[in-house]
PDB file of C-alpha atoms in Angstrom:
ATOM      1  CA  ASN A   1       0.223   0.342  -0.020  1.00 82.00           C
ATOM      2  CA  VAL A   2       1.497   3.501  -0.828  1.00 88.00           C
ATOM      3  CA  ILE A   3       0.039   5.707   1.155  1.00 91.00           C
ATOM      4  CA  VAL A   4       1.210   3.529   4.630  1.00 92.00           C
ATOM      5  CA  TYR A   5       4.710   3.947   3.188  1.00 91.00           C
ATOM      6  CA  LEU A   6       4.852   7.698   2.505  1.00 93.00           C
ATOM      7  CA  ILE A   7       3.209   7.979   6.051  1.00 93.00           C
ATOM      8  CA  HIS A   8       5.534   5.475   7.061  1.00 93.00           C
ATOM      9  CA  GLN A   9       8.939   7.460   5.555  1.00 92.00           C
ATOM     10  CA  ALA A  10       7.303  10.506   6.427  1.00 94.00           C
ATOM     11  CA  LEU A  11       7.718   9.568  10.031  1.00 94.00           C
ATOM     12  CA  ASN A  12      10.897   8.327   9.663  1.00 93.00           C
ATOM     13  CA  GLN A  13      12.528  11.864   8.381  1.00 93.00           C
ATOM     14  CA  LEU A  14      10.016  13.616  10.766  1.00 94.00           C
ATOM     15  CA  GLU A  15      11.666  11.465  14.146  1.00 86.00           C
ATOM     16  CA  LYS A  16      13.707  14.294  15.505  1.00 84.00           C
ATOM     17  CA  THR A  17      10.374  16.069  15.458  1.00 91.00           C
ATOM     18  CA  LYS A  18       7.656  15.684  18.296  1.00 94.00           C
ATOM     19  CA  TYR A  19       4.806  14.125  15.597  1.00 96.00           C
ATOM     20  CA  TYR A  20       1.429  12.971  16.251  1.00 96.00           C
ATOM     21  CA  THR A  21      -0.266  10.326  13.964  1.00 95.00           C
ATOM     22  CA  LYS A  22      -3.314   9.700  13.055  1.00 93.00           C
ATOM     23  CA  THR A  23      -4.770   7.734  16.077  1.00 93.00           C
ATOM     24  CA  GLU A  24      -3.506   9.926  18.329  1.00 96.00           C
ATOM     25  CA  SER A  25      -4.405  13.044  20.045  1.00 96.00           C
ATOM     26  CA  ILE A  26      -1.964  16.604  19.506  1.00 96.00           C
ATOM     27  CA  ASN A  27      -3.965  17.716  21.975  1.00 96.00           C
ATOM     28  CA  HIS A  28      -7.693  18.767  23.483  1.00 97.00           C
ATOM     29  CA  GLU A  29      -8.331  21.948  21.903  1.00 97.00           C
ATOM     30  CA  ILE A  30      -6.939  20.858  18.089  1.00 97.00           C
ATOM     31  CA  GLU A  31      -8.985  17.678  18.148  1.00 96.00           C
ATOM     32  CA  THR A  32     -12.159  18.880  19.822  1.00 96.00           C
ATOM     33  CA  ALA A  33     -12.304  21.601  16.985  1.00 96.00           C
ATOM     34  CA  LEU A  34     -11.217  19.179  14.477  1.00 95.00           C
ATOM     35  CA  LYS A  35     -14.303  16.667  15.501  1.00 95.00           C
ATOM     36  CA  THR A  36     -16.742  20.131  15.979  1.00 93.00           C
ATOM     37  CA  ALA A  37     -16.875  21.092  11.707  1.00 93.00           C
ATOM     38  CA  PRO A  38     -18.184  18.661   9.571  1.00 91.00           C
ATOM     39  CA  SER A  39     -16.129  15.817   8.211  1.00 92.00           C
ATOM     40  CA  LYS A  40     -14.041  15.798   5.347  1.00 90.00           C
ATOM     41  CA  THR A  41     -16.592  13.502   3.276  1.00 89.00           C
ATOM     42  CA  GLY A  42     -19.751  16.106   5.184  1.00 86.00           C
ATOM     43  CA  GLY A  43     -20.817  14.077   7.210  1.00 81.00           C
ATOM     44  CA  ALA A  44     -20.940  14.421  11.418  1.00 77.00           C
ATOM     45  CA  GLY A  45     -17.896  12.357  11.900  1.00 76.00           C
ATOM     46  CA  ALA A  46     -14.760  13.699  13.181  1.00 83.00           C
ATOM     47  CA  ASN A  47     -11.693  14.971  11.356  1.00 92.00           C
ATOM     48  CA  TYR A  48      -8.329  12.814  11.119  1.00 94.00           C
ATOM     49  CA  PRO A  49      -5.410  14.197   9.569  1.00 96.00           C
ATOM     50  CA  ASP A  50      -2.595  11.152   8.574  1.00 96.00           C
ATOM     51  CA  ILE A  51       0.223  13.308  10.360  1.00 97.00           C
ATOM     52  CA  LYS A  52       0.203  16.012  12.864  1.00 97.00           C
ATOM     53  CA  MET A  53       2.521  17.962  14.211  1.00 97.00           C
ATOM     54  CA  PHE A  54       3.643  21.827  15.631  1.00 97.00           C
ATOM     55  CA  ILE A  55       6.412  24.558  14.557  1.00 96.00           C
ATOM     56  CA  GLU A  56       7.459  26.899  17.198  1.00 93.00           C
ATOM     57  CA  THR A  57       9.998  29.274  16.943  1.00 89.00           C
ATOM     58  CA  LYS A  58      12.188  30.794  19.116  1.00 88.00           C
ATOM     59  CA  ALA A  59       9.416  33.561  19.947  1.00 87.00           C
ATOM     60  CA  LEU A  60       7.057  31.501  21.051  1.00 89.00           C
ATOM     61  CA  ARG A  61       4.692  30.863  18.900  1.00 92.00           C
ATOM     62  CA  LYS A  62       3.689  27.934  18.160  1.00 95.00           C
ATOM     63  CA  ILE A  63       1.973  26.808  14.673  1.00 97.00           C
ATOM     64  CA  PRO A  64      -0.332  23.673  14.607  1.00 98.00           C
ATOM     65  CA  VAL A  65       0.940  21.450  10.948  1.00 98.00           C
ATOM     66  CA  MET A  66      -1.618  19.435   9.643  1.00 98.00           C
ATOM     67  CA  ILE A  67      -0.759  16.606   6.184  1.00 97.00           C
ATOM     68  CA  GLU A  68      -2.691  14.801   4.430  1.00 97.00           C
ATOM     69  CA  VAL A  69      -1.196  11.593   2.875  1.00 97.00           C
ATOM     70  CA  LYS A  70      -2.713  10.185  -0.940  1.00 96.00           C
ATOM     71  CA  GLY A  71      -0.924   7.283  -2.717  1.00 95.00           C
ATOM     72  CA  THR A  72      -2.590   7.769  -6.668  1.00 95.00           C
ATOM     73  CA  LYS A  73      -1.188   9.568  -9.648  1.00 95.00           C
ATOM     74  CA  GLY A  74      -3.365  13.526 -10.320  1.00 96.00           C
ATOM     75  CA  SER A  75      -3.932  13.089  -5.999  1.00 97.00           C
ATOM     76  CA  LEU A  76      -2.064  15.605  -4.564  1.00 97.00           C
ATOM     77  CA  ILE A  77      -4.228  18.797  -5.631  1.00 97.00           C
ATOM     78  CA  LYS A  78      -7.719  20.284  -7.677  1.00 97.00           C
ATOM     79  CA  GLN A  79      -7.383  24.155  -8.194  1.00 95.00           C
ATOM     80  CA  ASN A  80     -10.330  26.339  -9.500  1.00 92.00           C
ATOM     81  CA  VAL A  81      -9.171  28.108 -13.174  1.00 90.00           C
ATOM     82  CA  ASP A  82      -7.866  31.157 -10.706  1.00 85.00           C
ATOM     83  CA  GLY A  83      -5.714  29.028  -9.455  1.00 89.00           C
ATOM     84  CA  VAL A  84      -7.433  28.637  -5.849  1.00 91.00           C
ATOM     85  CA  ILE A  85      -7.661  25.185  -3.585  1.00 94.00           C
ATOM     86  CA  ASP A  86     -10.905  24.224  -5.095  1.00 95.00           C
ATOM     87  CA  ASN A  87     -12.670  23.438  -1.934  1.00 95.00           C
ATOM     88  CA  LYS A  88     -16.056  25.034  -2.116  1.00 92.00           C
ATOM     89  CA  LYS A  89     -18.716  24.763  -5.164  1.00 90.00           C
ATOM     90  CA  LYS A  90     -20.093  27.767  -7.659  1.00 84.00           C
ATOM     91  CA  ASP A  91     -23.129  28.232  -4.662  1.00 84.00           C
ATOM     92  CA  GLY A  92     -20.199  28.540  -2.212  1.00 83.00           C
ATOM     93  CA  THR A  93     -21.217  25.190  -0.384  1.00 90.00           C
ATOM     94  CA  PRO A  94     -17.881  22.723   0.521  1.00 92.00           C
ATOM     95  CA  ASN A  95     -16.703  20.773  -2.768  1.00 95.00           C
ATOM     96  CA  TYR A  96     -16.485  17.832  -0.654  1.00 95.00           C
ATOM     97  CA  THR A  97     -15.786  15.832  -3.020  1.00 95.00           C
ATOM     98  CA  ASN A  98     -12.635  17.478  -3.562  1.00 96.00           C
ATOM     99  CA  ILE A  99     -11.858  18.046   0.082  1.00 96.00           C
ATOM    100  CA  ASN A 100     -11.978  13.944   0.325  1.00 95.00           C
ATOM    101  CA  LYS A 101      -9.821  13.214  -2.816  1.00 96.00           C
ATOM    102  CA  TYR A 102      -6.864  15.437  -2.877  1.00 97.00           C
ATOM    103  CA  ALA A 103      -4.114  15.648  -0.574  1.00 97.00           C
ATOM    104  CA  VAL A 104      -3.304  19.834  -0.476  1.00 97.00           C
ATOM    105  CA  ASN A 105      -7.803  20.206  -0.358  1.00 97.00           C
ATOM    106  CA  GLY A 106      -8.082  17.836   2.988  1.00 97.00           C
ATOM    107  CA  ALA A 107      -4.947  18.983   4.594  1.00 97.00           C
ATOM    108  CA  VAL A 108      -6.483  22.982   4.327  1.00 97.00           C
ATOM    109  CA  HIS A 109     -10.202  22.002   5.299  1.00 97.00           C
ATOM    110  CA  TYR A 110      -8.275  20.440   8.615  1.00 97.00           C
ATOM    111  CA  ALA A 111      -6.492  23.835   8.649  1.00 97.00           C
ATOM    112  CA  LYS A 112      -9.998  25.717   8.042  1.00 96.00           C
ATOM    113  CA  ALA A 113     -12.115  23.842  10.703  1.00 96.00           C
ATOM    114  CA  ILE A 114      -8.424  24.648  13.807  1.00 97.00           C
ATOM    115  CA  ILE A 115      -9.022  28.226  12.827  1.00 97.00           C
ATOM    116  CA  GLU A 116     -13.203  27.931  13.017  1.00 95.00           C
ATOM    117  CA  HIS A 117     -13.141  25.881  15.803  1.00 95.00           C
ATOM    118  CA  SER A 118     -10.533  26.945  18.106  1.00 96.00           C
ATOM    119  CA  LYS A 119      -9.789  29.817  20.070  1.00 96.00           C
ATOM    120  CA  SER A 120      -5.558  29.381  20.208  1.00 95.00           C
ATOM    121  CA  TYR A 121      -4.573  28.605  16.853  1.00 97.00           C
ATOM    122  CA  LYS A 122      -5.239  31.462  13.971  1.00 95.00           C
ATOM    123  CA  GLU A 123      -2.307  30.171  12.258  1.00 95.00           C
ATOM    124  CA  VAL A 124      -1.894  26.376  10.738  1.00 97.00           C
ATOM    125  CA  VAL A 125       0.134  24.913   7.924  1.00 97.00           C
ATOM    126  CA  ALA A 126      -1.459  22.553   4.962  1.00 98.00           C
ATOM    127  CA  ILE A 127       0.241  20.441   3.539  1.00 98.00           C
ATOM    128  CA  GLY A 128      -0.104  17.726   1.140  1.00 97.00           C
ATOM    129  CA  LEU A 129       1.944  14.367   0.389  1.00 97.00           C
ATOM    130  CA  ASN A 130       1.256  12.309  -2.285  1.00 96.00           C
ATOM    131  CA  GLY A 131       3.824   9.637  -4.599  1.00 94.00           C
ATOM    132  CA  TYR A 132       3.483   6.996  -6.876  1.00 94.00           C
ATOM    133  CA  ASP A 133       5.455   4.549  -9.291  1.00 92.00           C
ATOM    134  CA  GLU A 134       5.590   5.849 -12.740  1.00 91.00           C
ATOM    135  CA  ALA A 135       8.296   3.716 -15.317  1.00 90.00           C
ATOM    136  CA  GLY A 136       9.896   1.946 -12.260  1.00 89.00           C
ATOM    137  CA  THR A 137      10.560   4.739 -10.472  1.00 91.00           C
ATOM    138  CA  ARG A 138       8.533   6.035  -7.271  1.00 89.00           C
ATOM    139  CA  ILE A 139       7.026   9.652  -7.739  1.00 92.00           C
ATOM    140  CA  TYR A 140       7.143  12.184  -4.400  1.00 92.00           C
ATOM    141  CA  GLU A 141       5.219  15.368  -4.512  1.00 95.00           C
ATOM    142  CA  ILE A 142       4.797  17.661  -1.707  1.00 97.00           C
ATOM    143  CA  GLU A 143       2.620  21.180  -1.531  1.00 97.00           C
ATOM    144  CA  THR A 144       2.856  23.617   1.528  1.00 97.00           C
ATOM    145  CA  TYR A 145      -0.315  25.885   2.210  1.00 97.00           C
ATOM    146  CA  TYR A 146      -0.345  28.518   4.971  1.00 95.00           C
ATOM    147  CA  VAL A 147      -3.375  29.369   5.996  1.00 95.00           C
ATOM    148  CA  SER A 148      -4.174  32.163   8.926  1.00 92.00           C
ATOM    149  CA  ALA A 149      -7.106  34.087  10.098  1.00 91.00           C
ATOM    150  CA  GLU A 150      -5.924  37.398   9.375  1.00 88.00           C
ATOM    151  CA  ASN A 151      -5.249  36.289   5.578  1.00 84.00           C
ATOM    152  CA  TYR A 152      -9.243  35.293   6.077  1.00 84.00           C
ATOM    153  CA  SER A 153      -8.156  31.577   6.127  1.00 88.00           C
ATOM    154  CA  ILE A 154      -7.913  31.856   2.015  1.00 88.00           C
ATOM    155  CA  PRO A 155      -5.047  29.119   1.776  1.00 93.00           C
ATOM    156  CA  LYS A 156      -1.727  30.713  -0.224  1.00 92.00           C
ATOM    157  CA  ARG A 157       0.970  28.547  -1.667  1.00 93.00           C
ATOM    158  CA  ILE A 158       4.296  28.625   0.854  1.00 94.00           C
ATOM    159  CA  SER A 159       6.939  25.650  -2.020  1.00 93.00           C
ATOM    160  CA  SER A 160       6.792  22.410  -3.052  1.00 93.00           C
ATOM    161  CA  TYR A 161       9.044  20.252  -1.755  1.00 94.00           C
ATOM    162  CA  THR A 162      10.880  16.571  -1.915  1.00 90.00           C
ATOM    163  CA  ASP A 163      10.924  15.428   1.624  1.00 93.00           C
ATOM    164  CA  LEU A 164       9.874  16.752   5.163  1.00 95.00           C
ATOM    165  CA  SER A 165      13.154  17.890   6.053  1.00 94.00           C
ATOM    166  CA  PHE A 166      11.974  21.775   6.230  1.00 95.00           C
ATOM    167  CA  LEU A 167       9.764  21.044   9.499  1.00 96.00           C
ATOM    168  CA  LEU A 168      12.442  19.046  10.981  1.00 95.00           C
ATOM    169  CA  SER A 169      13.185  21.537  14.243  1.00 92.00           C
ATOM    170  CA  LYS A 170      16.571  23.115  12.953  1.00 93.00           C
ATOM    171  CA  ASN A 171      15.104  24.342  10.020  1.00 94.00           C
ATOM    172  CA  GLN A 172      11.831  25.307  10.913  1.00 95.00           C
ATOM    173  CA  GLU A 173      12.862  29.110  12.038  1.00 94.00           C
ATOM    174  CA  LYS A 174      13.537  29.367   8.135  1.00 93.00           C
ATOM    175  CA  PHE A 175      10.227  27.672   7.116  1.00 94.00           C
ATOM    176  CA  VAL A 176       8.442  30.468   9.478  1.00 94.00           C
ATOM    177  CA  GLU A 177      10.429  32.910   6.982  1.00 91.00           C
ATOM    178  CA  GLN A 178       9.337  31.924   4.369  1.00 90.00           C
ATOM    179  CA  ILE A 179       5.480  31.732   5.729  1.00 91.00           C
ATOM    180  CA  ASP A 180       5.776  35.357   7.085  1.00 88.00           C
ATOM    181  CA  LYS A 181       6.606  36.980   3.285  1.00 86.00           C
ATOM    182  CA  ILE A 182       3.632  35.584   2.111  1.00 84.00           C
ATOM    183  CA  GLY A 183       0.414  37.864   2.003  1.00 73.00           C
ATOM    184  CA  LEU A 184      -2.679  38.904   0.189  1.00 65.00           C
ATOM    185  CA  THR A 185      -2.900  40.273  -3.158  1.00 70.00           C
ATOM    186  CA  ASP A 186      -5.311  43.296  -4.287  1.00 67.00           C
ATOM    187  CA  GLU A 187      -7.236  40.386  -6.665  1.00 76.00           C
ATOM    188  CA  GLU A 188      -7.315  38.069  -3.384  1.00 72.00           C
ATOM    189  CA  LEU A 189      -8.862  40.792  -1.129  1.00 69.00           C
ATOM    190  CA  GLU A 190     -10.815  42.161  -3.968  1.00 78.00           C
ATOM    191  CA  ALA A 191     -12.790  38.252  -4.430  1.00 76.00           C
ATOM    192  CA  LYS A 192     -13.098  37.481  -0.335  1.00 71.00           C
ATOM    193  CA  ALA A 193     -15.062  41.486  -0.359  1.00 74.00           C
ATOM    194  CA  LYS A 194     -17.196  40.260  -3.335  1.00 79.00           C
ATOM    195  CA  GLU A 195     -17.555  36.777  -1.599  1.00 75.00           C
ATOM    196  CA  PHE A 196     -18.919  38.403   2.003  1.00 75.00           C
ATOM    197  CA  GLU A 197     -21.223  40.565   0.091  1.00 80.00           C
ATOM    198  CA  ASN A 198     -22.755  37.428  -1.794  1.00 79.00           C
ATOM    199  CA  GLU A 199     -23.039  35.837   1.640  1.00 77.00           C
ATOM    200  CA  ILE A 200     -25.149  38.782   3.376  1.00 83.00           C
ATOM    201  CA  GLU A 201     -27.031  39.273  -0.063  1.00 84.00           C
ATOM    202  CA  ILE A 202     -28.200  35.464   0.505  1.00 83.00           C
ATOM    203  CA  LYS A 203     -28.879  36.117   4.371  1.00 84.00           C
ATOM    204  CA  LEU A 204     -30.624  39.157   3.641  1.00 87.00           C
ATOM    205  CA  LYS A 205     -32.665  37.507   1.107  1.00 86.00           C
ATOM    206  CA  LYS A 206     -33.166  34.376   3.049  1.00 85.00           C
ATOM    207  CA  LEU A 207     -34.419  36.956   5.981  1.00 86.00           C
ATOM    208  CA  ASN A 208     -36.721  38.654   3.948  1.00 86.00           C
ATOM    209  CA  GLN A 209     -38.324  35.617   2.877  1.00 84.00           C
ATOM    210  CA  VAL A 210     -38.580  34.777   6.451  1.00 85.00           C
ATOM    211  CA  MET A 211     -40.378  38.134   7.665  1.00 86.00           C
ATOM    212  CA  GLN A 212     -43.134  37.563   4.279  1.00 82.00           C
ATOM    213  CA  ASP A 213     -43.661  33.960   5.445  1.00 83.00           C
ATOM    214  CA  ASP A 214     -44.321  35.333   8.752  1.00 77.00           C
ATOM    215  CA  LEU A 215     -46.854  38.492   7.793  1.00 71.00           C
TER     216      LEU A 215
END
């Protein structure tokens, strides 16, 4: 099984850094947030990232890291035509097919669950790890995204990697420096403003309908 192999290899790479597997609790607050949010298939079940850990900086910043692993070609990431992580349908509802099928999309779903349903954590690193065999070679794909409340939970790409060594304690400060250079573009801010406007309009229409029905 490619996924089992990939997880085993990832854990070997992280052996000098504290990590938590799918069945282990990283802490009560994060586990509660993952249970409170809809599961990645849209149901009431909990969310179970394959690997969880923290990045801890010298400045005492503690950033949760959620890693989702897939094991087939084409399962790393699904973006829309604008290059945005495609976790929403046109009507604004979650696209659970993409969230469940693609590694990055699943990791971003976990990140948003933590930001929305916890008080202590307003920034999360979401990592998709995928691998598959092609022409006798095992191909590895790792994409990293930064999700934060400050950025309205818009997933921002950090970089792609060939292994997880960037998460080792000795490399974490350098990785966080990369994260801190990431901001929203004017286009992203404009798109988010439009999204807020649409959401308000939908809510007002619903409220108006309720009031009409009550008359």
